[in-house]
Amino acid sequence: MLSQHERHYIQQGMAQNVRNDGRTCEHYRPLKLEVGVLNMTSGSARVKLGGTEVVVGVKVDIATPSPDAPDAGLAYYDVEISPLAGPEYLGYAGSELGASLAQRLARSMQAGSDGRGGAVDLTALGIIKGKTCWAMYVDALVIRVDGNVLDAVSIAAKAALADTKLPSISVTEAEGEDDEPELEVDDDPSASVRLETPSVPCIVTVSQAGRSYVVDLCEEEEQCVDASLHIAVTAQGSLRGITKQGSSGIDLGSLQEMLGIAQRVGPKLIQVVDQHIASGAATAQEED
Amino acid sequence: MEFVSPEGLRLDGRRPKELRKLRIKLGSLDGTDGSAFVQLGNTKVLAAVFGPRGAPTGARSSAISCVIAVSAISVQGDRRSKERLGRQATEFSRALTNAMEQLVPADILKNACIDVHVQVLQADGGLFAACANAALLALANAGVPLRDICAACHTGLLESTALVDLSAQESMQQAPQAAILYECRTQSIAIMQTDNKMSTTALEELLELATEGCIALVTAMRQALISSTVQQLSTSAPHASAAQRRD
Amino acid sequence: MLSLASGSVFDSADLVAVAASSFDQTSGGAPETPVVCVGDTIATDGQEGFLRGHGTQIVDGELVATVSGAVERINKLVSVRTLKSRYTAELGDVLVGRVREISGKRWKVDINGRQEAVLQLSAVNLPGGIQRRRTAEDELNMRSVFQEGDLISTEVQSFFADGSVALHTRSTKYGKLKGGQLVTVACSLIRRQKQHFIPLESLGVDVILGCNGLVWVTPHVAGAPAAAADQTSEPDTDVEPSVSAKQRAAVCRTANALRALGALGISITPATIEDTCKASIDAGVQLHAMLEGPFLEVIISQETQRRQRQ
Amino acid sequence: MARRDTSVPYQPQSRPEAVVSDTGERLDGRGLEEFRSAFLSPHALSQAAGSAYAECGKTKVMVGVYGPRQSARATAFSEQGRVQCDVKLASFATRQRRRFGQSTDERELSGLLATALEAAVLRHTFPKSCIDIYCLVLESGGSELTVAITAAAMAIADAGIAMADVVTACSVSRVAGQLLLDPTADEAFREDGSVLLAMMPAANLVTQLVVTGEWSSAQMKQALCLCMGGCLQLDAVTRKALASSEEQALAAMRIE
């Protein structure tokens, strides 16, 4: 809840490229990322982006593939706002925010109806064509909301997917044709299979305030911008999923400018995230 | 499946009267009045306190509200087991709420409300004991006055041996189990929950062991509270007396 | 020992731990004041006539702490002072509050305390500065004086029966705050002192240290009392003070200094603010880097030296 | 008592494999950049303040606008009125019968529709109150949200609520590298990427943009231009429909 004067001061700051905490318009807050924080999940990650804190866990189950994509697995995305974020997120408001974040995260990873072309290649999740496949549940838990939650969730999801260890499965063919082929799951971590995640995007939220375009807003700044675009960008800079938010229109010139900013900032962000994942994996001890 | 080996060791190598590795971290959640992270073995719980603050427009019935949340990432099993654990958590949060109402002096709660929110990050047995400990530590960290310092502990009788701090595997058996919230100064029990049929002698044995467990936990909790206070004191100002604050 | 330089993001518990450990080495071991935990018995060494202060309770004759904190004895009064609890108002405290709601003849103001404070219509200087009885028409355009969400500097006037606070802005230095930045720190870090409106010419900023932990930072205005929109001379026009980039950088440096001191739990005085800002200028630290590991260690070492001098 | 529907369609949905012939012709004979036949008529409900019925190919949407009125949910004071949307798919809208009740994708559609309309509605003209927009998809024949946005904007205009401009929306699907304007459900099923653009044609402002699939910036520019062209075409149809319904209303008043 900001006063009109604070809002004006922040907008003027954005125009002068000096924000309240000294950052420039295209500067991210410090990022802390740890991988493998929940040892009872197949893959997990914890991200702190400034004040915003998110934990993502990836679990896998056995399921039957959808008839439209018999050789591909399934992926489900869900976001929950923990009561730790504050009493204002209990009940309807929290579930509303969680549902919209989950939809935007899913949109950035979405594969075609045949299971191909997604951020994670779902065909790698198939086990027996048409019969059994892996169902991957990517669940995010938002612990603290301090602005730019969707970017933090997408970074944590990318890290958790990179950390995911699929148990290796050996299928013994059934002798008679009526009984099912047995699946033998070997969950020794050294024999586990990793997912291909280089094409998993990170969402960059670019917001417009007057003539300035700003990235990684904290909670106060989010009340001072007219409109924002959640743009999922891959490491190569291509656009994967976009959703507009905010109650005022964006003119076409600004739209192209904002897409350009995301395509410039996104790959740099992914580089930083990948470095964290590499170093995070090495020091993934029990520290929480 | 043998839960207590002839040499008296449990599945994870602990002795019957040995707690799992305990880790406590206070005040790690910014943006809250008080917070506490409690880790017992693989069970990880994070609690936050908001308040005491002005009750919102509609004055609620009880001034303390406690929410225990279990999320999809914290449960080993599938969706159904998460819902089952969630229901148990809501039921336990009612017991915890009225225990806290007795612990916090009435004048604090007269026209202010306190929200105690507990998030289960990973559930591996002894969940409600960890939640109770985290909630009370968070209250103390928030500077809310408490009548007494208390701890919670979970015990069970497996293969006629009394075990303390059961892991998920051990508590899955249909063995007699007892969990208590124990007030250490007044040596009284604020909450007691028992599962499965047990003889009265077994109950006494379990309560006896649970009390010992609580006393051990309280010393660790007290140590964490003291060191956190000492740190805050030594950074904020070497002089401590209130008089100097009024110069 | 967790060294700060390696990482760049820490939660407040880590920072306080590091700061404390380095201060303890210099001031020789644990602080001299005894610390008690919830449920500990406080030794009243046989003193019969002790008075029970805050944070304590009497259980069958013994004095027992209800909070964990430092034991304080002022002649007969024994109390336990906690550090992280919410702001408890005292008469005459200068505060920064935010208007949450307008109902009836009163503004409800959030002062980060246990209960909401109340600002009566009668306790405010009306635009035009004339003193007169409040009419129904004043009551109608209360929103033109203070709106929902407005930040105001104010003073504690009196207490209600239920302990909630009555505020007033009956002097020219109080009123609506414009053209600056708000920083929130723990209220125990701000000591009650004579002057809470502090002009820091050397940094080019004016600061209002609210006793409730809310600190308002604006560019320095020569002569006029700090920051308050002088609501007496002309009605509250909507002119927004324009802030130059240089002024904005100065405000931002001071605000980041406040955030760093708050995170480390070091008490906030004009001296510590100025030293921290000067240290960041001398060390040539970028504005946004003032909250990262390396500079925090500079502040800790600076504070350690100051304690050795004391 | 809600019946647990465990039934499955008797015949699996026939999804045509080839959706675009190599000569650039689509299943229903349209060219790549051709609209489906559209029918837009405002004032279709008598009891609503404003309403509209829209058909685009097989997609049929009915929208009712109520208000500005006191909002049911007690909200803090705000100088700007609120736009509350609720999109529902009828249980018979899709081939597989849908259980009635707010599902997650309906909640998402409601959110996207609200964002698309908020920019166009002059919300300061009804402070402290709200307008409720109820949108029912009678048949989902592809790009339901597109038709819903256009119909909702027309319904708001029909309700006489002040608007900066009418909003029209248009979507494009990419199938095997080709951009198909205003895709049907079968074409959308075979897509590997889609772009939905809602804009205010006269004010030239984008009010909603929803993109799925992977797009290079060149392809994105091309798709955006195609969508804008589509929006302008639709804009002409919308204005004509609104004008004629206005004339009818005036004529009716004159006769009495």
PDB file of C-alpha atoms in Angstrom, chain B:
ATOM      1  CA  MET B   1      10.997 -56.102   9.158  1.00  0.00           C
ATOM      2  CA  GLU B   2      12.865 -55.887  12.432  1.00  0.00           C
ATOM      3  CA  PHE B   3      12.694 -52.490  14.076  1.00  0.00           C
ATOM      4  CA  VAL B   4      14.962 -53.019  17.020  1.00  0.00           C
ATOM      5  CA  SER B   5      18.007 -55.192  16.382  1.00  0.00           C
ATOM      6  CA  PRO B   6      19.207 -57.588  19.134  1.00  0.00           C
ATOM      7  CA  GLU B   7      22.004 -55.117  19.959  1.00  0.00           C
ATOM      8  CA  GLY B   8      19.227 -52.549  20.524  1.00  0.00           C
ATOM      9  CA  LEU B   9      19.850 -50.448  17.420  1.00  0.00           C
ATOM     10  CA  ARG B  10      17.028 -49.048  15.284  1.00  0.00           C
ATOM     11  CA  LEU B  11      16.794 -49.023  11.493  1.00  0.00           C
ATOM     12  CA  ASP B  12      18.703 -45.739  11.168  1.00  0.00           C
ATOM     13  CA  GLY B  13      21.330 -46.835  13.697  1.00  0.00           C
ATOM     14  CA  ARG B  14      19.954 -44.822  16.623  1.00  0.00           C
ATOM     15  CA  ARG B  15      19.532 -46.214  20.135  1.00  0.00           C
ATOM     16  CA  PRO B  16      15.925 -46.347  21.462  1.00  0.00           C
ATOM     17  CA  LYS B  17      16.390 -43.257  23.642  1.00  0.00           C
ATOM     18  CA  GLU B  18      18.281 -41.184  21.051  1.00  0.00           C
ATOM     19  CA  LEU B  19      16.738 -38.186  19.245  1.00  0.00           C
ATOM     20  CA  ARG B  20      17.496 -37.551  15.574  1.00  0.00           C
ATOM     21  CA  LYS B  21      19.945 -34.797  14.558  1.00  0.00           C
ATOM     22  CA  LEU B  22      18.372 -31.495  15.703  1.00  0.00           C
ATOM     23  CA  ARG B  23      19.033 -28.194  13.981  1.00  0.00           C
ATOM     24  CA  ILE B  24      17.398 -24.910  15.011  1.00  0.00           C
ATOM     25  CA  LYS B  25      17.729 -21.547  13.235  1.00  0.00           C
ATOM     26  CA  LEU B  26      15.896 -18.464  14.538  1.00  0.00           C
ATOM     27  CA  GLY B  27      14.926 -15.249  12.774  1.00  0.00           C
ATOM     28  CA  SER B  28      15.906 -16.373   9.268  1.00  0.00           C
ATOM     29  CA  LEU B  29      12.662 -15.203   7.594  1.00  0.00           C
ATOM     30  CA  ASP B  30      12.668 -11.443   6.916  1.00  0.00           C
ATOM     31  CA  GLY B  31       9.322  -9.699   6.733  1.00  0.00           C
ATOM     32  CA  THR B  32       7.949 -11.605   9.732  1.00  0.00           C
ATOM     33  CA  ASP B  33       7.824 -10.643  13.389  1.00  0.00           C
ATOM     34  CA  GLY B  34       9.502 -13.885  14.416  1.00  0.00           C
ATOM     35  CA  SER B  35      10.497 -17.121  12.687  1.00  0.00           C
ATOM     36  CA  ALA B  36      12.018 -20.495  13.547  1.00  0.00           C
ATOM     37  CA  PHE B  37      13.382 -23.338  11.421  1.00  0.00           C
ATOM     38  CA  VAL B  38      13.420 -26.744  13.138  1.00  0.00           C
ATOM     39  CA  GLN B  39      14.975 -29.827  11.551  1.00  0.00           C
ATOM     40  CA  LEU B  40      14.753 -33.254  13.243  1.00  0.00           C
ATOM     41  CA  GLY B  41      16.432 -35.848  11.025  1.00  0.00           C
ATOM     42  CA  ASN B  42      14.638 -35.494   7.669  1.00  0.00           C
ATOM     43  CA  THR B  43      11.627 -33.641   9.060  1.00  0.00           C
ATOM     44  CA  LYS B  44      12.027 -29.939   8.218  1.00  0.00           C
ATOM     45  CA  VAL B  45       9.532 -27.357   9.482  1.00  0.00           C
ATOM     46  CA  LEU B  46       9.566 -23.535   9.171  1.00  0.00           C
ATOM     47  CA  ALA B  47       7.287 -21.386  11.344  1.00  0.00           C
ATOM     48  CA  ALA B  48       6.557 -17.643  11.155  1.00  0.00           C
ATOM     49  CA  VAL B  49       4.710 -15.297  13.517  1.00  0.00           C
ATOM     50  CA  PHE B  50       2.846 -12.169  12.372  1.00  0.00           C
ATOM     51  CA  GLY B  51       1.738  -9.930  15.200  1.00  0.00           C
ATOM     52  CA  PRO B  52       0.617  -9.074  17.797  1.00  0.00           C
ATOM     53  CA  ARG B  53      -1.068  -6.534  15.550  1.00  0.00           C
ATOM     54  CA  GLY B  54      -4.366  -4.700  15.333  1.00  0.00           C
ATOM     55  CA  ALA B  55      -7.168  -7.157  14.715  1.00  0.00           C
ATOM     56  CA  PRO B  56      -8.620  -6.508  11.235  1.00  0.00           C
ATOM     57  CA  THR B  57     -12.009  -4.814  11.054  1.00  0.00           C
ATOM     58  CA  GLY B  58     -13.990  -7.925  12.051  1.00  0.00           C
ATOM     59  CA  ALA B  59     -12.698  -8.876  15.502  1.00  0.00           C
ATOM     60  CA  ARG B  60     -12.107 -12.630  15.360  1.00  0.00           C
ATOM     61  CA  SER B  61     -13.212 -14.947  18.143  1.00  0.00           C
ATOM     62  CA  SER B  62      -9.832 -16.159  19.412  1.00  0.00           C
ATOM     63  CA  ALA B  63      -6.904 -13.760  19.142  1.00  0.00           C
ATOM     64  CA  ILE B  64      -4.349 -16.467  18.166  1.00  0.00           C
ATOM     65  CA  SER B  65      -4.831 -18.270  14.856  1.00  0.00           C
ATOM     66  CA  CYS B  66      -2.541 -21.135  13.912  1.00  0.00           C
ATOM     67  CA  VAL B  67      -2.252 -22.651  10.435  1.00  0.00           C
ATOM     68  CA  ILE B  68      -0.160 -25.727   9.660  1.00  0.00           C
ATOM     69  CA  ALA B  69       0.337 -26.162   5.909  1.00  0.00           C
ATOM     70  CA  VAL B  70       1.502 -29.352   4.226  1.00  0.00           C
ATOM     71  CA  SER B  71       2.510 -28.844   0.592  1.00  0.00           C
ATOM     72  CA  ALA B  72       2.901 -31.227  -2.340  1.00  0.00           C
ATOM     73  CA  ILE B  73       6.710 -31.188  -2.136  1.00  0.00           C
ATOM     74  CA  SER B  74       6.785 -32.138   1.533  1.00  0.00           C
ATOM     75  CA  VAL B  75       5.018 -35.494   1.347  1.00  0.00           C
ATOM     76  CA  GLN B  76       6.577 -38.773   0.289  1.00  0.00           C
ATOM     77  CA  GLY B  77       3.424 -40.429  -0.970  1.00  0.00           C
ATOM     78  CA  ASP B  78       0.951 -39.352  -3.673  1.00  0.00           C
ATOM     79  CA  ARG B  79      -1.830 -36.773  -3.684  1.00  0.00           C
ATOM     80  CA  ARG B  80      -4.127 -38.782  -1.391  1.00  0.00           C
ATOM     81  CA  SER B  81      -1.528 -39.091   1.357  1.00  0.00           C
ATOM     82  CA  LYS B  82      -0.931 -35.333   1.135  1.00  0.00           C
ATOM     83  CA  GLU B  83      -4.634 -34.632   1.701  1.00  0.00           C
ATOM     84  CA  ARG B  84      -4.745 -37.094   4.611  1.00  0.00           C
ATOM     85  CA  LEU B  85      -1.733 -35.455   6.259  1.00  0.00           C
ATOM     86  CA  GLY B  86      -3.239 -32.015   5.574  1.00  0.00           C
ATOM     87  CA  ARG B  87      -6.437 -32.962   7.429  1.00  0.00           C
ATOM     88  CA  GLN B  88      -4.462 -34.276  10.394  1.00  0.00           C
ATOM     89  CA  ALA B  89      -2.416 -31.063  10.375  1.00  0.00           C
ATOM     90  CA  THR B  90      -5.547 -28.883  10.544  1.00  0.00           C
ATOM     91  CA  GLU B  91      -6.884 -30.973  13.393  1.00  0.00           C
ATOM     92  CA  PHE B  92      -3.589 -30.676  15.294  1.00  0.00           C
ATOM     93  CA  SER B  93      -3.433 -26.929  14.678  1.00  0.00           C
ATOM     94  CA  ARG B  94      -6.657 -26.554  16.710  1.00  0.00           C
ATOM     95  CA  ALA B  95      -5.070 -28.331  19.672  1.00  0.00           C
ATOM     96  CA  LEU B  96      -1.931 -26.208  19.283  1.00  0.00           C
ATOM     97  CA  THR B  97      -3.985 -22.983  19.097  1.00  0.00           C
ATOM     98  CA  ASN B  98      -5.675 -23.466  22.446  1.00  0.00           C
ATOM     99  CA  ALA B  99      -2.428 -24.593  24.038  1.00  0.00           C
ATOM    100  CA  MET B 100      -0.828 -21.333  22.864  1.00  0.00           C
ATOM    101  CA  GLU B 101      -3.839 -19.347  24.088  1.00  0.00           C
ATOM    102  CA  GLN B 102      -3.092 -20.571  27.609  1.00  0.00           C
ATOM    103  CA  LEU B 103       0.627 -19.862  27.254  1.00  0.00           C
ATOM    104  CA  VAL B 104       0.312 -16.226  26.122  1.00  0.00           C
ATOM    105  CA  PRO B 105      -0.843 -13.813  28.880  1.00  0.00           C
ATOM    106  CA  ALA B 106      -4.450 -12.610  28.388  1.00  0.00           C
ATOM    107  CA  ASP B 107      -3.668  -8.867  28.297  1.00  0.00           C
ATOM    108  CA  ILE B 108      -1.557  -9.283  25.140  1.00  0.00           C
ATOM    109  CA  LEU B 109      -4.439 -10.982  23.337  1.00  0.00           C
ATOM    110  CA  LYS B 110      -7.160  -8.596  24.524  1.00  0.00           C
ATOM    111  CA  ASN B 111      -7.288  -6.333  21.473  1.00  0.00           C
ATOM    112  CA  ALA B 112      -4.496  -7.631  19.253  1.00  0.00           C
ATOM    113  CA  CYS B 113      -4.252 -10.782  17.164  1.00  0.00           C
ATOM    114  CA  ILE B 114      -1.296 -13.090  16.480  1.00  0.00           C
ATOM    115  CA  ASP B 115      -1.012 -15.292  13.380  1.00  0.00           C
ATOM    116  CA  VAL B 116       1.260 -18.341  13.775  1.00  0.00           C
ATOM    117  CA  HIS B 117       1.843 -20.005  10.400  1.00  0.00           C
ATOM    118  CA  VAL B 118       3.800 -23.262  10.116  1.00  0.00           C
ATOM    119  CA  GLN B 119       4.949 -24.696   6.780  1.00  0.00           C
ATOM    120  CA  VAL B 120       6.040 -28.331   6.630  1.00  0.00           C
ATOM    121  CA  LEU B 121       8.958 -28.460   4.174  1.00  0.00           C
ATOM    122  CA  GLN B 122       9.651 -32.184   4.527  1.00  0.00           C
ATOM    123  CA  ALA B 123       7.643 -34.740   6.534  1.00  0.00           C
ATOM    124  CA  ASP B 124       9.497 -37.799   7.848  1.00  0.00           C
ATOM    125  CA  GLY B 125       7.682 -38.686  11.103  1.00  0.00           C
ATOM    126  CA  GLY B 126       7.343 -36.766  14.384  1.00  0.00           C
ATOM    127  CA  LEU B 127       5.732 -34.022  12.330  1.00  0.00           C
ATOM    128  CA  PHE B 128       3.408 -32.498  14.911  1.00  0.00           C
ATOM    129  CA  ALA B 129       6.120 -32.437  17.567  1.00  0.00           C
ATOM    130  CA  ALA B 130       8.366 -30.507  15.159  1.00  0.00           C
ATOM    131  CA  CYS B 131       5.483 -28.128  14.284  1.00  0.00           C
ATOM    132  CA  ALA B 132       4.754 -27.408  17.955  1.00  0.00           C
ATOM    133  CA  ASN B 133       8.450 -26.770  18.735  1.00  0.00           C
ATOM    134  CA  ALA B 134       8.845 -24.491  15.693  1.00  0.00           C
ATOM    135  CA  ALA B 135       5.661 -22.526  16.506  1.00  0.00           C
ATOM    136  CA  LEU B 136       6.720 -21.896  20.119  1.00  0.00           C
ATOM    137  CA  LEU B 137      10.282 -20.960  19.158  1.00  0.00           C
ATOM    138  CA  ALA B 138       8.886 -18.523  16.564  1.00  0.00           C
ATOM    139  CA  LEU B 139       6.645 -16.939  19.232  1.00  0.00           C
ATOM    140  CA  ALA B 140       9.631 -16.546  21.571  1.00  0.00           C
ATOM    141  CA  ASN B 141      11.737 -15.132  18.700  1.00  0.00           C
ATOM    142  CA  ALA B 142       8.962 -12.594  18.022  1.00  0.00           C
ATOM    143  CA  GLY B 143       9.223 -11.373  21.602  1.00  0.00           C
ATOM    144  CA  VAL B 144       5.711 -12.541  22.502  1.00  0.00           C
ATOM    145  CA  PRO B 145       5.596 -13.177  26.300  1.00  0.00           C
ATOM    146  CA  LEU B 146       5.055 -16.867  27.164  1.00  0.00           C
ATOM    147  CA  ARG B 147       4.105 -18.224  30.571  1.00  0.00           C
ATOM    148  CA  ASP B 148       6.457 -21.198  30.245  1.00  0.00           C
ATOM    149  CA  ILE B 149       8.950 -22.715  27.827  1.00  0.00           C
ATOM    150  CA  CYS B 150       7.717 -26.025  26.466  1.00  0.00           C
ATOM    151  CA  ALA B 151       8.744 -28.685  23.974  1.00  0.00           C
ATOM    152  CA  ALA B 152       6.938 -31.483  22.163  1.00  0.00           C
ATOM    153  CA  CYS B 153       8.107 -35.047  21.656  1.00  0.00           C
ATOM    154  CA  HIS B 154       6.773 -38.166  19.952  1.00  0.00           C
ATOM    155  CA  THR B 155       7.350 -41.705  21.292  1.00  0.00           C
ATOM    156  CA  GLY B 156       6.201 -45.207  20.379  1.00  0.00           C
ATOM    157  CA  LEU B 157       6.377 -48.799  21.615  1.00  0.00           C
ATOM    158  CA  LEU B 158       7.833 -51.103  18.949  1.00  0.00           C
ATOM    159  CA  GLU B 159       8.705 -54.705  19.667  1.00  0.00           C
ATOM    160  CA  SER B 160       8.141 -53.935  23.380  1.00  0.00           C
ATOM    161  CA  THR B 161      10.880 -51.289  23.398  1.00  0.00           C
ATOM    162  CA  ALA B 162       9.985 -47.655  23.995  1.00  0.00           C
ATOM    163  CA  LEU B 163      11.466 -45.531  21.184  1.00  0.00           C
ATOM    164  CA  VAL B 164      11.717 -41.757  21.135  1.00  0.00           C
ATOM    165  CA  ASP B 165      11.319 -39.461  18.071  1.00  0.00           C
ATOM    166  CA  LEU B 166       9.897 -41.999  15.591  1.00  0.00           C
ATOM    167  CA  SER B 167      10.749 -41.684  11.911  1.00  0.00           C
ATOM    168  CA  ALA B 168       8.003 -42.040   9.303  1.00  0.00           C
ATOM    169  CA  GLN B 169       8.773 -45.733   8.806  1.00  0.00           C
ATOM    170  CA  GLU B 170       8.582 -46.466  12.533  1.00  0.00           C
ATOM    171  CA  SER B 171       5.378 -44.504  13.040  1.00  0.00           C
ATOM    172  CA  MET B 172       3.711 -46.265  10.082  1.00  0.00           C
ATOM    173  CA  GLN B 173       3.448 -49.462  12.141  1.00  0.00           C
ATOM    174  CA  GLN B 174       0.212 -49.887  14.083  1.00  0.00           C
ATOM    175  CA  ALA B 175       2.226 -49.677  17.319  1.00  0.00           C
ATOM    176  CA  PRO B 176       1.104 -47.667  20.373  1.00  0.00           C
ATOM    177  CA  GLN B 177       2.325 -44.085  20.069  1.00  0.00           C
ATOM    178  CA  ALA B 178       2.111 -41.053  22.318  1.00  0.00           C
ATOM    179  CA  ALA B 179       2.989 -37.419  21.585  1.00  0.00           C
ATOM    180  CA  ILE B 180       2.968 -34.681  24.214  1.00  0.00           C
ATOM    181  CA  LEU B 181       3.553 -30.932  24.505  1.00  0.00           C
ATOM    182  CA  TYR B 182       5.287 -30.627  27.871  1.00  0.00           C
ATOM    183  CA  GLU B 183       5.563 -27.398  29.953  1.00  0.00           C
ATOM    184  CA  CYS B 184       8.945 -27.665  31.630  1.00  0.00           C
ATOM    185  CA  ARG B 185       8.723 -25.274  34.595  1.00  0.00           C
ATOM    186  CA  THR B 186       5.299 -26.348  35.764  1.00  0.00           C
ATOM    187  CA  GLN B 187       6.060 -29.925  34.620  1.00  0.00           C
ATOM    188  CA  SER B 188       2.593 -30.312  33.150  1.00  0.00           C
ATOM    189  CA  ILE B 189       1.315 -31.668  29.833  1.00  0.00           C
ATOM    190  CA  ALA B 190      -0.442 -29.115  27.582  1.00  0.00           C
ATOM    191  CA  ILE B 191      -1.346 -31.500  24.714  1.00  0.00           C
ATOM    192  CA  MET B 192      -1.381 -35.281  24.622  1.00  0.00           C
ATOM    193  CA  GLN B 193      -2.206 -37.401  21.569  1.00  0.00           C
ATOM    194  CA  THR B 194      -2.137 -41.177  21.622  1.00  0.00           C
ATOM    195  CA  ASP B 195      -2.605 -43.599  18.692  1.00  0.00           C
ATOM    196  CA  ASN B 196      -3.550 -47.292  18.677  1.00  0.00           C
ATOM    197  CA  LYS B 197      -4.501 -49.485  21.618  1.00  0.00           C
ATOM    198  CA  MET B 198      -2.050 -49.663  24.511  1.00  0.00           C
ATOM    199  CA  SER B 199      -2.007 -50.842  28.109  1.00  0.00           C
ATOM    200  CA  THR B 200      -1.847 -48.275  30.893  1.00  0.00           C
ATOM    201  CA  THR B 201       1.657 -49.448  31.858  1.00  0.00           C
ATOM    202  CA  ALA B 202       2.736 -48.913  28.241  1.00  0.00           C
ATOM    203  CA  LEU B 203       1.207 -45.420  28.347  1.00  0.00           C
ATOM    204  CA  GLU B 204       3.106 -44.564  31.503  1.00  0.00           C
ATOM    205  CA  GLU B 205       6.356 -45.831  29.983  1.00  0.00           C
ATOM    206  CA  LEU B 206       5.795 -43.784  26.831  1.00  0.00           C
ATOM    207  CA  LEU B 207       4.936 -40.629  28.769  1.00  0.00           C
ATOM    208  CA  GLU B 208       8.004 -41.117  30.935  1.00  0.00           C
ATOM    209  CA  LEU B 209      10.237 -41.367  27.850  1.00  0.00           C
ATOM    210  CA  ALA B 210       8.463 -38.470  26.143  1.00  0.00           C
ATOM    211  CA  THR B 211       9.066 -36.225  29.160  1.00  0.00           C
ATOM    212  CA  GLU B 212      12.789 -37.056  29.066  1.00  0.00           C
ATOM    213  CA  GLY B 213      12.754 -36.285  25.338  1.00  0.00           C
ATOM    214  CA  CYS B 214      11.068 -32.925  25.955  1.00  0.00           C
ATOM    215  CA  ILE B 215      13.583 -31.961  28.622  1.00  0.00           C
ATOM    216  CA  ALA B 216      16.429 -32.756  26.228  1.00  0.00           C
ATOM    217  CA  LEU B 217      14.741 -30.710  23.468  1.00  0.00           C
ATOM    218  CA  VAL B 218      14.102 -27.784  25.795  1.00  0.00           C
ATOM    219  CA  THR B 219      17.786 -27.425  26.677  1.00  0.00           C
ATOM    220  CA  ALA B 220      18.609 -27.222  22.959  1.00  0.00           C
ATOM    221  CA  MET B 221      15.762 -24.735  22.342  1.00  0.00           C
ATOM    222  CA  ARG B 222      16.809 -22.630  25.329  1.00  0.00           C
ATOM    223  CA  GLN B 223      20.384 -22.598  24.049  1.00  0.00           C
ATOM    224  CA  ALA B 224      19.232 -21.423  20.615  1.00  0.00           C
ATOM    225  CA  LEU B 225      17.079 -18.647  22.121  1.00  0.00           C
ATOM    226  CA  ILE B 226      19.858 -17.454  24.419  1.00  0.00           C
ATOM    227  CA  SER B 227      22.518 -17.347  21.680  1.00  0.00           C
ATOM    228  CA  SER B 228      20.164 -15.503  19.317  1.00  0.00           C
ATOM    229  CA  THR B 229      19.383 -12.923  22.013  1.00  0.00           C
ATOM    230  CA  VAL B 230      23.046 -12.525  22.961  1.00  0.00           C
ATOM    231  CA  GLN B 231      23.940 -11.895  19.311  1.00  0.00           C
ATOM    232  CA  GLN B 232      21.219  -9.269  18.903  1.00  0.00           C
ATOM    233  CA  LEU B 233      22.268  -7.632  22.144  1.00  0.00           C
ATOM    234  CA  SER B 234      25.934  -7.413  21.346  1.00  0.00           C
ATOM    235  CA  THR B 235      25.319  -5.911  17.885  1.00  0.00           C
ATOM    236  CA  SER B 236      22.626  -3.416  18.766  1.00  0.00           C
ATOM    237  CA  ALA B 237      24.400  -1.668  21.588  1.00  0.00           C
ATOM    238  CA  PRO B 238      27.208  -2.594  23.994  1.00  0.00           C
ATOM    239  CA  HIS B 239      25.378  -0.602  26.735  1.00  0.00           C
ATOM    240  CA  ALA B 240      22.175  -2.365  27.689  1.00  0.00           C
ATOM    241  CA  SER B 241      20.426  -0.365  30.350  1.00  0.00           C
ATOM    242  CA  ALA B 242      17.170   1.289  29.333  1.00  0.00           C
ATOM    243  CA  ALA B 243      18.172   4.538  31.063  1.00  0.00           C
ATOM    244  CA  GLN B 244      20.808   5.192  28.456  1.00  0.00           C
ATOM    245  CA  ARG B 245      18.206   4.795  25.755  1.00  0.00           C
ATOM    246  CA  ARG B 246      16.398   7.831  27.116  1.00  0.00           C
ATOM    247  CA  ASP B 247      19.348  10.319  26.988  1.00  0.00           C
TER     248      ASP B 247
END
